[in-house]
PDB file of C-alpha atoms in Angstrom:
ATOM      1  CA  UNK A   1       0.073  -0.015   0.011  1.00 38.00           C
ATOM      2  CA  UNK A   2       3.048   2.357  -0.013  1.00 42.00           C
ATOM      3  CA  UNK A   3       2.072   3.130  -3.607  1.00 43.00           C
ATOM      4  CA  UNK A   4      -1.395   4.460  -2.371  1.00 42.00           C
ATOM      5  CA  UNK A   5       0.419   6.564   0.229  1.00 43.00           C
ATOM      6  CA  UNK A   6       2.447   8.264  -2.433  1.00 46.00           C
ATOM      7  CA  UNK A   7      -0.844   9.002  -4.298  1.00 44.00           C
ATOM      8  CA  UNK A   8      -2.205  10.725  -1.433  1.00 44.00           C
ATOM      9  CA  UNK A   9       0.701  13.196  -1.360  1.00 48.00           C
ATOM     10  CA  UNK A  10       0.494  13.724  -5.100  1.00 43.00           C
ATOM     11  CA  UNK A  11      -1.265  17.153  -4.962  1.00 40.00           C
ATOM     12  CA  UNK A  12       1.665  18.411  -2.970  1.00 53.00           C
ATOM     13  CA  UNK A  13       4.152  17.497  -5.595  1.00 53.00           C
ATOM     14  CA  UNK A  14       5.244  20.673  -7.417  1.00 62.00           C
ATOM     15  CA  UNK A  15       3.786  20.846 -10.888  1.00 73.00           C
ATOM     16  CA  UNK A  16       0.925  18.425 -10.170  1.00 84.00           C
ATOM     17  CA  UNK A  17      -2.291  19.653 -11.743  1.00 94.00           C
ATOM     18  CA  UNK A  18      -5.612  18.105 -11.575  1.00 96.00           C
ATOM     19  CA  UNK A  19      -6.821  19.197 -14.992  1.00 96.00           C
ATOM     20  CA  UNK A  20      -3.546  18.094 -16.645  1.00 96.00           C
ATOM     21  CA  UNK A  21      -3.923  14.547 -15.042  1.00 97.00           C
ATOM     22  CA  UNK A  22      -7.546  14.360 -16.302  1.00 97.00           C
ATOM     23  CA  UNK A  23      -6.248  15.331 -19.761  1.00 97.00           C
ATOM     24  CA  UNK A  24      -3.644  12.707 -19.713  1.00 97.00           C
ATOM     25  CA  UNK A  25      -6.177  10.064 -18.705  1.00 97.00           C
ATOM     26  CA  UNK A  26      -8.362  11.082 -21.590  1.00 97.00           C
ATOM     27  CA  UNK A  27      -5.444  10.785 -24.031  1.00 97.00           C
ATOM     28  CA  UNK A  28      -4.563   7.313 -22.791  1.00 97.00           C
ATOM     29  CA  UNK A  29      -8.146   6.153 -23.195  1.00 96.00           C
ATOM     30  CA  UNK A  30      -8.250   7.747 -26.822  1.00 97.00           C
ATOM     31  CA  UNK A  31      -5.007   5.864 -27.703  1.00 96.00           C
ATOM     32  CA  UNK A  32      -6.249   2.656 -26.278  1.00 96.00           C
ATOM     33  CA  UNK A  33      -9.598   2.989 -28.114  1.00 96.00           C
ATOM     34  CA  UNK A  34      -7.966   3.905 -31.337  1.00 96.00           C
ATOM     35  CA  UNK A  35      -5.838   0.759 -31.254  1.00 95.00           C
ATOM     36  CA  UNK A  36      -2.743   2.810 -31.579  1.00 88.00           C
ATOM     37  CA  UNK A  37      -0.824   0.570 -28.921  1.00 93.00           C
ATOM     38  CA  UNK A  38       0.617  -2.854 -28.776  1.00 96.00           C
ATOM     39  CA  UNK A  39      -1.165  -5.165 -26.188  1.00 95.00           C
ATOM     40  CA  UNK A  40       1.605  -4.763 -23.677  1.00 97.00           C
ATOM     41  CA  UNK A  41       1.599  -1.073 -23.882  1.00 97.00           C
ATOM     42  CA  UNK A  42      -2.181  -1.077 -23.440  1.00 97.00           C
ATOM     43  CA  UNK A  43      -1.775  -2.697 -19.979  1.00 97.00           C
ATOM     44  CA  UNK A  44       0.974  -0.391 -19.098  1.00 97.00           C
ATOM     45  CA  UNK A  45      -0.868   2.754 -20.059  1.00 97.00           C
ATOM     46  CA  UNK A  46      -4.132   1.460 -18.527  1.00 97.00           C
ATOM     47  CA  UNK A  47      -2.091   0.983 -15.188  1.00 98.00           C
ATOM     48  CA  UNK A  48      -0.856   4.588 -15.601  1.00 97.00           C
ATOM     49  CA  UNK A  49      -4.378   5.776 -16.012  1.00 98.00           C
ATOM     50  CA  UNK A  50      -5.628   3.947 -12.905  1.00 98.00           C
ATOM     51  CA  UNK A  51      -2.929   5.542 -10.926  1.00 97.00           C
ATOM     52  CA  UNK A  52      -3.717   9.071 -12.268  1.00 97.00           C
ATOM     53  CA  UNK A  53      -7.405   8.378 -11.333  1.00 97.00           C
ATOM     54  CA  UNK A  54      -6.348   7.462  -7.846  1.00 97.00           C
ATOM     55  CA  UNK A  55      -4.306  10.686  -7.596  1.00 96.00           C
ATOM     56  CA  UNK A  56      -7.350  12.736  -8.729  1.00 97.00           C
ATOM     57  CA  UNK A  57      -9.742  10.946  -6.332  1.00 96.00           C
ATOM     58  CA  UNK A  58      -7.282  11.606  -3.499  1.00 96.00           C
ATOM     59  CA  UNK A  59      -7.069  15.354  -4.514  1.00 95.00           C
ATOM     60  CA  UNK A  60     -10.907  15.560  -4.680  1.00 95.00           C
ATOM     61  CA  UNK A  61     -11.332  13.895  -1.402  1.00 96.00           C
ATOM     62  CA  UNK A  62      -8.782  16.318   0.269  1.00 94.00           C
ATOM     63  CA  UNK A  63     -10.517  19.268  -1.226  1.00 94.00           C
ATOM     64  CA  UNK A  64     -13.919  18.060  -0.077  1.00 96.00           C
ATOM     65  CA  UNK A  65     -12.557  17.752   3.484  1.00 96.00           C
ATOM     66  CA  UNK A  66     -11.311  21.257   3.211  1.00 94.00           C
ATOM     67  CA  UNK A  67     -14.615  22.563   2.076  1.00 95.00           C
ATOM     68  CA  UNK A  68     -16.424  20.547   4.711  1.00 94.00           C
ATOM     69  CA  UNK A  69     -14.167  21.974   7.354  1.00 94.00           C
ATOM     70  CA  UNK A  70     -14.827  25.599   6.058  1.00 93.00           C
ATOM     71  CA  UNK A  71     -18.542  25.037   6.130  1.00 91.00           C
ATOM     72  CA  UNK A  72     -18.400  23.680   9.702  1.00 89.00           C
ATOM     73  CA  UNK A  73     -16.277  26.760  10.672  1.00 89.00           C
ATOM     74  CA  UNK A  74     -18.819  29.088   9.170  1.00 86.00           C
ATOM     75  CA  UNK A  75     -21.731  27.171  10.962  1.00 82.00           C
ATOM     76  CA  UNK A  76     -20.092  27.530  14.218  1.00 76.00           C
ATOM     77  CA  UNK A  77     -19.956  31.386  14.062  1.00 69.00           C
TER      78      UNK A  77
END
C-alpha cells in the first residue's frame, strides 16, 4: 500500500495539476480505443491511467474535506 500513500501526497508535488492529469487520462483512453498501442503497452498505459485516477480521487477527497471544514467553521460562528 505504499504506492497508495504516495498518491495521497500527489497534490503536494510541485507541478501536479488536476486538469492536466484528467487530460492525460483522456489521451490514454483515446489511444487505447484507437488501437494505436501494442497489447503490452495497453496494459502499461491502463495501469498509468488507473494511478492518475487514484491521484485525482485523493485530490478531490482532500479538497472536499477542506470545504466541509470551512462550512463547519462558518456554521459555528
